[in-house]
Every structure is written in structure tokens, then in C-alpha cells.
Short mmCIF file of C-alpha atoms in Angstrom, two decimals:
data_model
loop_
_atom_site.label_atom_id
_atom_site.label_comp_id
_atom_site.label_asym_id
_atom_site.label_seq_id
_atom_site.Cartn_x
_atom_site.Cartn_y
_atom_site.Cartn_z
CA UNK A 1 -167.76 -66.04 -21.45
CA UNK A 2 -171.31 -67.53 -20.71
CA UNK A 3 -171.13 -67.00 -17.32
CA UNK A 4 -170.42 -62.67 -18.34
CA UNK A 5 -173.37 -62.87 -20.88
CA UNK A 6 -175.70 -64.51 -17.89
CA UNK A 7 -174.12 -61.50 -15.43
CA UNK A 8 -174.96 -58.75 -18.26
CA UNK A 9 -178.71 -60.19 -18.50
CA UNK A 10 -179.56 -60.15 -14.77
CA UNK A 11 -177.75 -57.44 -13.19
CA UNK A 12 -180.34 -54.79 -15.19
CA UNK A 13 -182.96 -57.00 -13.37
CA UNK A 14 -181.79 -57.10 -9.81
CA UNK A 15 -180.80 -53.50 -9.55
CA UNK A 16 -184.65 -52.93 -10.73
CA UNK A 17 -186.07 -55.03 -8.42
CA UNK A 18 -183.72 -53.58 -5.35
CA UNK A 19 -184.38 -50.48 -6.45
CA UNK A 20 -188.32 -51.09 -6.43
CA UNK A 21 -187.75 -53.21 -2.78
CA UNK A 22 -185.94 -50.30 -1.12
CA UNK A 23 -188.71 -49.13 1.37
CA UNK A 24 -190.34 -52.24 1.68
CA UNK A 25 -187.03 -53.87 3.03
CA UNK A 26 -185.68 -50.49 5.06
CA UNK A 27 -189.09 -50.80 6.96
CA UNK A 28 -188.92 -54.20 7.24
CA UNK A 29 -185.36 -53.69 8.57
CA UNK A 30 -186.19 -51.12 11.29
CA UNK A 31 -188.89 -52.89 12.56
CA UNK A 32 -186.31 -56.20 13.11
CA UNK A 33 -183.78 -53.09 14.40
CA UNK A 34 -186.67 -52.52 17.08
CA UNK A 35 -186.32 -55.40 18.99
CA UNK A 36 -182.48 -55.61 19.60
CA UNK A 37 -181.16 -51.97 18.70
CA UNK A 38 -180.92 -51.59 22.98
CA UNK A 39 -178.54 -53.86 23.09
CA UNK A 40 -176.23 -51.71 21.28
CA UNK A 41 -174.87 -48.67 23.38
CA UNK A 42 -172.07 -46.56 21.72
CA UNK A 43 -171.37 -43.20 21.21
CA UNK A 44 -168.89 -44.32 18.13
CA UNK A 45 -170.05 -46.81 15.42
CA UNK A 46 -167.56 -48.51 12.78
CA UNK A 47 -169.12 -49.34 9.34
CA UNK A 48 -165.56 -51.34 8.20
CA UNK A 49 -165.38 -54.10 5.04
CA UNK A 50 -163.27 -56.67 6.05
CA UNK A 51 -161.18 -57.92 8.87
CA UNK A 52 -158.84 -60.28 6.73
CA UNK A 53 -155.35 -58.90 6.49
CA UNK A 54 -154.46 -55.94 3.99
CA UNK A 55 -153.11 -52.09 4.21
CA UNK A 56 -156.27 -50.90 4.68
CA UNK A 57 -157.39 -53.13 7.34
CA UNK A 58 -154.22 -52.48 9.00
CA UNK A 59 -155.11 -48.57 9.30
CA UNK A 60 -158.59 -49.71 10.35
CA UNK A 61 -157.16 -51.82 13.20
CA UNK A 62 -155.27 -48.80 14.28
CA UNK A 63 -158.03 -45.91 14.06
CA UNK A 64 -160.16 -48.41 16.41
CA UNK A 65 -157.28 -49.04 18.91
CA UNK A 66 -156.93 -45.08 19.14
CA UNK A 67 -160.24 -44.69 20.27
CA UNK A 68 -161.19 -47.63 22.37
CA UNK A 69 -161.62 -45.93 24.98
CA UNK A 70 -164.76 -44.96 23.42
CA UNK A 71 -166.05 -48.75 23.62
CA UNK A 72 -166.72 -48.65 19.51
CA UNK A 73 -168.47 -50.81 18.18
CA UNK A 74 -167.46 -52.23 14.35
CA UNK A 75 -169.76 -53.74 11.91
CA UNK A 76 -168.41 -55.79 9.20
CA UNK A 77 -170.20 -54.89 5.56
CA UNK A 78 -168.47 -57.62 3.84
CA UNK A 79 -167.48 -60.92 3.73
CA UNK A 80 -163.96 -61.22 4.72
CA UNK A 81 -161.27 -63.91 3.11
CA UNK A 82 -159.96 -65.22 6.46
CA UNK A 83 -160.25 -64.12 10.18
CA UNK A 84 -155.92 -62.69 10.23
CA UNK A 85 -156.97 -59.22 11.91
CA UNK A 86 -160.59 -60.32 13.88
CA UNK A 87 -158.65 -60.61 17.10
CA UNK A 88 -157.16 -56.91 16.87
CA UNK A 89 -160.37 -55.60 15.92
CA UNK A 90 -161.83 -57.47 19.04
CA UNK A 91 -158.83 -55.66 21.08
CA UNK A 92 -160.51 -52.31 20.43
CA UNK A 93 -164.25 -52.70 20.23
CA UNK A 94 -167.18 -55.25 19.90
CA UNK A 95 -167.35 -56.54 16.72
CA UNK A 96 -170.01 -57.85 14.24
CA UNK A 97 -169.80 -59.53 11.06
CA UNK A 98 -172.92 -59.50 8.77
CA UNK A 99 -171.14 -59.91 5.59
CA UNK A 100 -172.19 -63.47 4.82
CA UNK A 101 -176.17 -61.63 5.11
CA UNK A 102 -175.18 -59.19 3.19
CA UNK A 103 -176.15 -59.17 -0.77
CA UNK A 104 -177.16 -56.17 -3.71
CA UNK A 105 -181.32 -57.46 -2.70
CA UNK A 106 -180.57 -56.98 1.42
CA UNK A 107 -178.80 -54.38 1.49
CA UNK A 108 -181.53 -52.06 2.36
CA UNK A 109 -183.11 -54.44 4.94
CA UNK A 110 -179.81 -54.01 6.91
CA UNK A 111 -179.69 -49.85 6.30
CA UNK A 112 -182.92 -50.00 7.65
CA UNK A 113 -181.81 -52.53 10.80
CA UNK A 114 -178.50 -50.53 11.43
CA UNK A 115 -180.07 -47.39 11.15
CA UNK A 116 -182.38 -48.16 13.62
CA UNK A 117 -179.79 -49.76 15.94
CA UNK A 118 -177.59 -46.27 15.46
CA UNK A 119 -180.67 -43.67 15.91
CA UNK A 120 -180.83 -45.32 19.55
CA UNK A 121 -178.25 -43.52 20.55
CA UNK A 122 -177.90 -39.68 20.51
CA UNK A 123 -175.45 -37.32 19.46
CA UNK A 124 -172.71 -40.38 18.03
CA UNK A 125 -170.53 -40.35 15.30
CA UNK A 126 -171.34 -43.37 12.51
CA UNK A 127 -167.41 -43.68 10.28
CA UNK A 128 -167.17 -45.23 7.31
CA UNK A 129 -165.11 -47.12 4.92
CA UNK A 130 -165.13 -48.69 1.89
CA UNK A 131 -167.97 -49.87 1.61
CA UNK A 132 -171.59 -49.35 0.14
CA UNK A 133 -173.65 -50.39 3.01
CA UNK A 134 -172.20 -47.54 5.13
CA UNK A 135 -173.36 -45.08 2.44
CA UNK A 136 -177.10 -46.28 2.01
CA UNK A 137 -177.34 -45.80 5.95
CA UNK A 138 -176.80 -42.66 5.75
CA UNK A 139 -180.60 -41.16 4.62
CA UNK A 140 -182.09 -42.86 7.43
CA UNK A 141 -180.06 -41.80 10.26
CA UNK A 142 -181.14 -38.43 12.74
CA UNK A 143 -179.23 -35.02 12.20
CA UNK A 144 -177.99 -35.28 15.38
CA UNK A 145 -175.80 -38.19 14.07
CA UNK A 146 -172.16 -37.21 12.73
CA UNK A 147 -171.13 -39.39 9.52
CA UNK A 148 -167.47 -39.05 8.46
CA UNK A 149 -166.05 -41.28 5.88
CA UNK A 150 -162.47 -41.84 5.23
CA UNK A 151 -160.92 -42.29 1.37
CA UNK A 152 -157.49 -44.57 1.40
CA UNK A 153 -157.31 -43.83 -2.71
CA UNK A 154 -159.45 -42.21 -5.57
CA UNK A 155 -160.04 -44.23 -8.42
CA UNK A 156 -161.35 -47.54 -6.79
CA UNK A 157 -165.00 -46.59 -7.84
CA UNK A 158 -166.30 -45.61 -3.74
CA UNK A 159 -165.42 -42.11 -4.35
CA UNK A 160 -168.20 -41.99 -7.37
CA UNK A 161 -171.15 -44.22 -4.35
CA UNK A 162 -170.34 -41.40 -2.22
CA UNK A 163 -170.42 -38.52 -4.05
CA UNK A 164 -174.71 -38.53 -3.39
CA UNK A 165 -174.16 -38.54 0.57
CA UNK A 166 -171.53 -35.25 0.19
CA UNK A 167 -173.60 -33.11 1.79
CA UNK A 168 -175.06 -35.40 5.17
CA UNK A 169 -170.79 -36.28 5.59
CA UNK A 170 -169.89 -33.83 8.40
CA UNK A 171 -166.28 -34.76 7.86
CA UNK A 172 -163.98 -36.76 5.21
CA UNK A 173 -160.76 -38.14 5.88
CA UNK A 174 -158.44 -38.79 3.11
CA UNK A 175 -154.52 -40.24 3.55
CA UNK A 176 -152.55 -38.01 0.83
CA UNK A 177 -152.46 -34.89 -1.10
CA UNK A 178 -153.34 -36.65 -4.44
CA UNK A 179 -156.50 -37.72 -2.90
CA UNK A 180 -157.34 -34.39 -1.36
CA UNK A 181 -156.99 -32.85 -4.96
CA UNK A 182 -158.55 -35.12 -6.48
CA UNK A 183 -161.65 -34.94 -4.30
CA UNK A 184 -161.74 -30.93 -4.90
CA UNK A 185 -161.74 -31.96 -8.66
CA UNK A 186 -164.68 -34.34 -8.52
CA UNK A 187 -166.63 -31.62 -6.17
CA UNK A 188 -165.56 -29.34 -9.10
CA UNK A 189 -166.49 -30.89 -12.16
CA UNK A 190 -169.99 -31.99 -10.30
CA UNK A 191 -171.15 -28.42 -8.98
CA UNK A 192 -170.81 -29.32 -5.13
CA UNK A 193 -170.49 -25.98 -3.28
CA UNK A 194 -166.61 -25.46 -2.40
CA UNK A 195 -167.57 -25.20 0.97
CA UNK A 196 -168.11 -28.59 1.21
CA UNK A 197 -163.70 -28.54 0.64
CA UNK A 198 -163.56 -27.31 4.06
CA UNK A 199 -164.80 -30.75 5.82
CA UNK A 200 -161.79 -33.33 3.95
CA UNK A 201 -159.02 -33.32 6.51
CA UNK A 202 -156.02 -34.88 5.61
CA UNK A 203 -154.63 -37.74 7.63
CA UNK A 204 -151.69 -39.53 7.09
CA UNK A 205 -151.27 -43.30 8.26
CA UNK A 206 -148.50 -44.34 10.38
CA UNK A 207 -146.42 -47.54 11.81
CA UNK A 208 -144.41 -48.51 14.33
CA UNK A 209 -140.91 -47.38 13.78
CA UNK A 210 -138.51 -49.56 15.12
CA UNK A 211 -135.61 -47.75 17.34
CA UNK A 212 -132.95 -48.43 15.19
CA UNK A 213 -132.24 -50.02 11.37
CA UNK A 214 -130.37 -53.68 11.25
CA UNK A 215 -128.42 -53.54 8.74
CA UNK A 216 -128.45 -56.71 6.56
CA UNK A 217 -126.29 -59.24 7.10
CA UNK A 218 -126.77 -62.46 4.26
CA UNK A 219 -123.63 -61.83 2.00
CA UNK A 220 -123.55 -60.08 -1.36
CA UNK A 221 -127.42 -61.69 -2.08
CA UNK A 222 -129.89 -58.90 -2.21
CA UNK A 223 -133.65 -59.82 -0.78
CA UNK A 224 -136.42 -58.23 -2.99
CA UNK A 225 -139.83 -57.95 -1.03
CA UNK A 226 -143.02 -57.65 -2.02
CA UNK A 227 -146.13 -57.75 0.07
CA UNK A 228 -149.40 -57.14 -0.53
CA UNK A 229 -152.24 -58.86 -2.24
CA UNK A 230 -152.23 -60.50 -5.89
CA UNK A 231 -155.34 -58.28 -7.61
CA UNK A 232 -155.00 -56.77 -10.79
CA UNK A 233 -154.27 -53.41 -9.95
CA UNK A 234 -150.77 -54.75 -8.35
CA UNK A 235 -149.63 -56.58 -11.20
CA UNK A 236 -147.65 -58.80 -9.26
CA UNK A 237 -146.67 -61.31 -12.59
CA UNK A 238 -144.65 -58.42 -13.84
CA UNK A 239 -142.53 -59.25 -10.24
CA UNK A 240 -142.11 -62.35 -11.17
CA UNK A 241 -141.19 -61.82 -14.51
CA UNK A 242 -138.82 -58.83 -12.81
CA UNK A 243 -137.24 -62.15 -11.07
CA UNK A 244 -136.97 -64.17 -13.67
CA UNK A 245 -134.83 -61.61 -16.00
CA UNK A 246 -132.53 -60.55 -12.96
CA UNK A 247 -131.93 -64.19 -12.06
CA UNK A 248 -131.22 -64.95 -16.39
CA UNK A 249 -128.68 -62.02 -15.92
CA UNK A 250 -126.82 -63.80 -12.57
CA UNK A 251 -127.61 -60.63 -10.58
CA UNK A 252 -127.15 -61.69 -6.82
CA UNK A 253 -131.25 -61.05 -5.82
CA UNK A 254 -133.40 -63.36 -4.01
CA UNK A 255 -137.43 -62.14 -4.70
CA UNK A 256 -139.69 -62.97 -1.41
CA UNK A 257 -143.26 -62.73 -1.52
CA UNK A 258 -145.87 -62.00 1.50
CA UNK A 259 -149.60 -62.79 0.82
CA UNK A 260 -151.87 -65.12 -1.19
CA UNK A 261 -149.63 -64.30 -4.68
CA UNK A 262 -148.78 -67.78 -6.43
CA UNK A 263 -151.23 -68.00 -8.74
CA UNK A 264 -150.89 -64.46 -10.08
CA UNK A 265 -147.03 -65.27 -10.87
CA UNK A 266 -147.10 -67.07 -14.13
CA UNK A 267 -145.89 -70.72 -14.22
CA UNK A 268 -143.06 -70.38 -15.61
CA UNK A 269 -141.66 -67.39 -12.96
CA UNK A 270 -142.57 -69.02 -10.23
CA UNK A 271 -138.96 -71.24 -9.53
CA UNK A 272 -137.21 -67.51 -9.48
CA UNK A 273 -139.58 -66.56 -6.39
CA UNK A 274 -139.98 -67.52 -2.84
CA UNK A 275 -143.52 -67.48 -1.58
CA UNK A 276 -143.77 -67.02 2.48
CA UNK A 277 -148.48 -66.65 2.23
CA UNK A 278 -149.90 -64.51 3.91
CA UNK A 279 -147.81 -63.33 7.38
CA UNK A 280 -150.67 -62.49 10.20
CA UNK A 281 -147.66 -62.09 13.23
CA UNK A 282 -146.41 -59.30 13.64
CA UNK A 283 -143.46 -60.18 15.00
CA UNK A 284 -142.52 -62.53 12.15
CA UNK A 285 -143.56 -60.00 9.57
CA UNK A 286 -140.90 -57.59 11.32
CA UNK A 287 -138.35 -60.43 10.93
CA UNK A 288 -139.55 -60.64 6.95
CA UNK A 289 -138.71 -56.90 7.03
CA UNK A 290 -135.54 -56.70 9.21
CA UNK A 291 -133.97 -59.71 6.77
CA UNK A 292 -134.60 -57.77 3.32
CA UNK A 293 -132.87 -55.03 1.22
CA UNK A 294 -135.64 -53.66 -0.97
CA UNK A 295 -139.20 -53.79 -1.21
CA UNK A 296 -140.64 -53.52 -4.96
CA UNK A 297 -144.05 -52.53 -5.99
CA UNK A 298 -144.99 -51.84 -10.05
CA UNK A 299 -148.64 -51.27 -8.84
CA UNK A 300 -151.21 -49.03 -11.55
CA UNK A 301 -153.09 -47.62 -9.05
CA UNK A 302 -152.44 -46.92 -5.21
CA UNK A 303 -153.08 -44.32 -2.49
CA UNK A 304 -150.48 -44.26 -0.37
CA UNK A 305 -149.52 -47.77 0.75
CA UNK A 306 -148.98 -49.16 4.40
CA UNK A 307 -146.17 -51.57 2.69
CA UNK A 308 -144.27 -48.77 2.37
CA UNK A 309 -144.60 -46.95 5.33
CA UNK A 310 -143.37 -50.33 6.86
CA UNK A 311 -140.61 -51.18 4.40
CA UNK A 312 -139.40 -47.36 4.95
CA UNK A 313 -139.36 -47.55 9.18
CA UNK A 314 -136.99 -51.06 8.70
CA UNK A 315 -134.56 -49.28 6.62
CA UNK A 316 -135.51 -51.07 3.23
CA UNK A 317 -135.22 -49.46 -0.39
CA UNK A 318 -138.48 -48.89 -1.83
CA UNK A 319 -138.47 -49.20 -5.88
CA UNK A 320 -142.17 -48.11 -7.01
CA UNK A 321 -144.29 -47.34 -9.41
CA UNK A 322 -144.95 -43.13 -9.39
CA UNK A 323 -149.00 -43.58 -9.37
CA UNK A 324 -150.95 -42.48 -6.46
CA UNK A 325 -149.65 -40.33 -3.61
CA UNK A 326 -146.06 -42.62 -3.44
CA UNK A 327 -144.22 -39.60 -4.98
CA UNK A 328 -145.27 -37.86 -1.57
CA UNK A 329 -143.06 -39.90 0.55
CA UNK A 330 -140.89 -41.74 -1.98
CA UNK A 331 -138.21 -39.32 -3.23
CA UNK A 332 -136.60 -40.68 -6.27
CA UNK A 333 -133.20 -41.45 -5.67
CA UNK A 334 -132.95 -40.13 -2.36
CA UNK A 335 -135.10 -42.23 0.13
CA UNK A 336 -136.34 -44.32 -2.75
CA UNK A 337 -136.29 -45.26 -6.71
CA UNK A 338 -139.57 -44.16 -8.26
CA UNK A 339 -140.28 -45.94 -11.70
CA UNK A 340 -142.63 -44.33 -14.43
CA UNK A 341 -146.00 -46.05 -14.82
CA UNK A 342 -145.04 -46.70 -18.58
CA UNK A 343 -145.35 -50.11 -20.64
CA UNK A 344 -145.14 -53.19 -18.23
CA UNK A 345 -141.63 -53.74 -21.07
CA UNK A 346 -140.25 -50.22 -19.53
CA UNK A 347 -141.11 -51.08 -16.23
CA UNK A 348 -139.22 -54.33 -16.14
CA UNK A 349 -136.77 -53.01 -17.82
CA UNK A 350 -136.09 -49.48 -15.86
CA UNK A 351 -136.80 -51.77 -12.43
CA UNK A 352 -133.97 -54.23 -13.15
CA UNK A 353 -131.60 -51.23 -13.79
CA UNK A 354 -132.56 -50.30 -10.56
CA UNK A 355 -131.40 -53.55 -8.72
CA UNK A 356 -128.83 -53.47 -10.67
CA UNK A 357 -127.20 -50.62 -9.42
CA UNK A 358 -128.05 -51.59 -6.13
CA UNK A 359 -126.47 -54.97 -6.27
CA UNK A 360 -123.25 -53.23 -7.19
CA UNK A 361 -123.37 -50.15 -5.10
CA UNK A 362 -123.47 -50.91 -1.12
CA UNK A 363 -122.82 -47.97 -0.52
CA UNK A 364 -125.34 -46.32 -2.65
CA UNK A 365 -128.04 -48.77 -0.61
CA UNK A 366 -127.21 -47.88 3.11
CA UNK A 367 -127.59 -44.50 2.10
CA UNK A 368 -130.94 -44.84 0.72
CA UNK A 369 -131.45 -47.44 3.50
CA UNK A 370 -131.02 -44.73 6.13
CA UNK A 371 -132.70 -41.87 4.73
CA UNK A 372 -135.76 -44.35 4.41
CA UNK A 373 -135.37 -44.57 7.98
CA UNK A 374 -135.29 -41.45 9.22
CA UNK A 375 -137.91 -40.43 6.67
CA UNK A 376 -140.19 -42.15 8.52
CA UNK A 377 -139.07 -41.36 12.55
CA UNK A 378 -139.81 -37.92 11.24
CA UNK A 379 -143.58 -38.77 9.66
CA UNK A 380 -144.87 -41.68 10.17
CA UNK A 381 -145.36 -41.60 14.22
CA UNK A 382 -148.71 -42.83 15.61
CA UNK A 383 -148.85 -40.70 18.23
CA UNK A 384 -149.63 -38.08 16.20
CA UNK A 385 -152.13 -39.97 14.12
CA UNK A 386 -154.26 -41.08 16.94
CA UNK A 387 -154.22 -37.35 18.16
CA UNK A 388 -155.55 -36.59 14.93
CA UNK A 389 -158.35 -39.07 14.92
CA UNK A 390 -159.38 -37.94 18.49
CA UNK A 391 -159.83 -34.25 17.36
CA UNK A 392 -161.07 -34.86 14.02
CA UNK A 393 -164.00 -37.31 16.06
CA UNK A 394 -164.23 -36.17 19.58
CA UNK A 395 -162.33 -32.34 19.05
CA UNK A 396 -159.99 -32.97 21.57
#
């Protein structure tokens, strides 16, 4: 509680005195940019958050490796948890991590440094993600410069940093429908010209589809997946407390977690779960996959998750949450069980019917299973996305 007062006092204070430091610390920036900004030749520059592992990373990793024959070149805004997807970044492009610099007071001082590394090379395209530092750039760079940004859901609070830089954003990217309206809405309701509708593109995300579905083989025992991280807006204790009831009523489930979850399962839950931490390899995540039934998410908020993309090209039955742009992909009851985003007490409640009818019902399950599957053969190819990065970028 202290520690919130404290935070309440100061922040008024240091967004003053950044504010009053911003062209002070942007010259100061460009004149360090000066020395060093030859060194860095590209005609494509990444502006990225993080290269620990996550959805969104994932997509970022893939986007890079679909233009590296560009030689990109990816800066890191912020400071990532763990180094899981550095070496696939480093695939693609050169990389560089200035996270642990960055901070709220140096945050111009590095717009002013990265601007000046960027304006040293003519006619390139600066893309964006997530993150503030790519946004404050933007002022300082040359018109001939094309910034495009991309938007993986609305709602996280980047859409509203944005919204100033609308107009210098030659192009937006955004991964669902729900987004796309959304992003009309907010242009609405703030007086930007509709013209400015005309540069979001949407882009789907994809994943490797395997060539065929395994069907399970571990008895009568369903395995319930989850993967992802344990923040607040995935409300992974209501999984465990999912577990807990399911395993009280002798239903034949075992619940698997993926990622850095414990401690967001209460106490108490925790027996009914088995945690596997965070899964880097690819090729043991695709075992994870290829050995489970169902992958659950009760998430609030979402865009359109990579989880499910993957669960969906293995075959597995995705029970959701409707929030986001899931109801896009996941039809309920037909490729997928979509759950209403009611009182966590209805969720648990409406998601253990679920399994429930699924532990009883094989053959209600491999018919889910496969149109999961060929759901996402039909959409969810890369080799369209990557053709759609290269036009949307290079227009070819």
C-alpha cells in the first residue's frame, strides 16, 4: 500500500521533468547517434519489446524470418524476462537490446540516438510494436522514412500512445476483424479523417500445420492444455480451480500447464495441475501438443491468440472465452466450444460442462478434433502471411 502511495506522489513529478527534458535529451541523443549511426546499414528497421517467449513474440520471430532477406535489423525497447526466442531473432536479422537503458527519463535520449541512426539511411521502412519508444521516434525521423505499426489486440492501452502518430503511420497492421473495427471506432469517436481507414491492412498470423493429426492415444484420460503466460488478463487460477472441481467430480482429465504459471494457481489447486515451465523447443512443444485433447483458455481480454492457432493445426479442442477476435476462428460447437465472458462462477461452471461432454463423447471430440484441423490447413498457412508482409513492406 505504501509502496502505491510513494508511486502516486512521484509519477506526477517524473512525467514533468521528462516532459521538460525532452529536447535537451533528443539532442543530446542525436549527437551520441552521430558517431556510430554508420555502422548501421538497413533498408528495414525493427522497433520490437521483447525477445522472451510469448504469442506475440512468436509472430515477431516470424515477420523477421519473412523478410531476412532484407538484412533487418531489430532493436529491443524493453527489457525482456529471459533470452527463449534471442537466437531466432538472431536467425533473421542483427539484433540489439537496449532495454536494460531504457527508462520513462531516457526515453527521449534514445528517440533522439535511434532517430539519428535511422535518418542515415534513405527511403527505409522503421515497424513497430508494442512499444512506446517506437512511437516517440517517430517526430524525429525524415518523410522519406515509412513507419508502419502493427496492433496484436485493442484494449492493452498502445492503441490510445499511438493514436498522436496516426497521421506520420503510412501503414497499420492489425491481426483480426475486431481490431480493425475497433480501430475505425477510435478514429471515429476522435475526429481522424476516415481516410486514414484506408492504411490498416488486415493480417492474420499463421503456424506451421503439421501434415496430418495424431490422434491421442493415453486411454479414457483427457489432457487439458493451457499455455500462455500467468498475467491478470488470463486468469489462469480460475484453470486451476476448473481442475480442481473436475478432478472432485472423478471426471477422467489431466490439466497441463506451459509457461511461468505456478504462482498464479492458488495453493490449494495446485496438486490437481501439472506444471511443464516455460517450453522454448519447438519440437518438444509439438510433442506437448500432439499428446493433448483440449486446450482451455477463460482469458478477459485477447486478440486473436497464437495458442490457438497452434492447438487448432494439432487437432486439439479449443474451449475459450468469446472476448477478442476468438469468435473469428473458434466456431462454437463446431471447430471449438466458445464460453461467455460471464462471472468467473459461470465460467467454471459452463467450462466443466464442456469437458464433461467431451470426456463422455469420443466421438463428439474427433469430430471437433478434425474440423480444428482442417480449419487451420485452410487459414493459417505462412506462405501466405509472409507474402503479405512482403507487399504490405516492399509491394511485391
Amino acid at each position: 500500500m505504501e509502496k502505491n502511495v510513494l508511486y502516486t506522489k512521484v509519477k506526477p513529478i517524473m512525467e514533468k521533468l521528462v516532459q521538460y527534458s525532452e529536447k535537451p535529451l533528443v539532442i543530446t541523443g542525436k549527437f551520441a547517434g552521430s558517431f556510430f549511426a554508420s555502422y548501421f546499414r538497413s533498408k528495414l528497421f525493427f522497433f520490437f519489446p521483447y525477445y522472451h517467449i510469448g504469442g506475440a513474440e512468436k509472430v515477431h520471430v516470424k515477420i523477421t524470418s519473412c523478410l531476412k532477406e532484407y538484412s533487418p535489423i531489430v532493436f529491443f525497447a524493453n527489457k525482456s524476462k529471459s533470452s527463449a526466442l534471442k537466437e531466432q531473432f538472431m536467425q533473421s536479422a542483427k539484433i540489439f537490446d537496449i532495454g536494460y537503458l531504457n527508462n520513462p527519463l531516457l526515453i527521449y535520449f534514445w528517440a533522439g540516438v535511434l532517430s539519428t541512426v535511422v535518418n542515415y539511411n534513405k527511403n527505409c521502412v522503421v515497424f513497430g510494436c508494442n512499444n512506446i519508444l517506437f512511437y516517440k521516434l517517430i517526430p524525429y525521423l525524415k518523410p522519406d522514412i515509412r513507419c508502419i505499426d502493427l496492433i496484436h489486440a485493442f484494449g492493452g492501452g498502445i492503441e490510445n500512445v499511438s493514436l498522436t502518430y496516426v497521421n506520420r503511420l503510412d501503414k497499420r497492421v492489425v491481426i483480426n476483424s475486431q481490431t480493425l473495427k475497433d480501430i475505425k471506432k477510435q478514429y471515429s469517436l476522435n475526429d481522424i479523417s476516415e481516410k486514414m481507414n484506408d492504411r490498416v491492412f488486415l493480417i492474420e498470423n499463421c503456424v506451421q500445420i503439421p501434415e496430418r493429426i495424431i490422434r491421442k492415444n493415453n486411454g479414457s484420460t483427457l489432457r487439458i492444455l493451457y499455455v500462455g503466460r500467468g498475467s491478470e488478463e488470463k486468469r489462469v487460477h480460475l484453470i486451476g480451480k476448473i481442475s480442481r472441481i473436475c478432478h472432485q467430480k472423478n471426471m477422467p482429465v489431466e490439466f497441463v500447464l506451459v509457461g511461468d504459471v505456478k504462482n498464479s494457481i492458488p495453493e490449494q489447486d495446485r496438486i490437481y495441475c501439472n506444471f511443464l515451465g516455460e517450453i522454448v523447443d519447438e519440437k518438444r512443444l509439438s510433442e506437448v501438443y500432439n499428446s493433448s485433447d483440449i486446450l482451455l483458455l477463460v482469458s478477459s481480454s485477447e486478440g486473436f491468440p497464437l495458442v490457438i492457432m497452434e492447438a487448432m493445426a494439432y487437432g486439439l479442442v479449443t474451449i475459450s472465452t468469446d472476448v477478442g477476435g476468438i469468435s473469428e476462428h473458434v466456431h462454437n460447437g463446431y471447430n471449438g466450444f466458445l464460453v461467455k465472458d460471464d462471472s468467473e462462477d459461470l465460467i467454471i461452471k459452463n467450462t466443466c460442462d464442456i469437458i464433461s461432454e467431451l470426456a463422455s463423447n469420443k466421438t463428439l471430440r474427433d469430430k471437433i478434433s478434425t474440423e480444428a484441423y482442417e480449419y487451420a490447413k485452410m487459414n493459417f498457412n505462412c506462405k501466405d502471411f509472409c507474402m503479405k508482409y512482403r507487399k504490405l513492406i516492399y509491394g511485391k
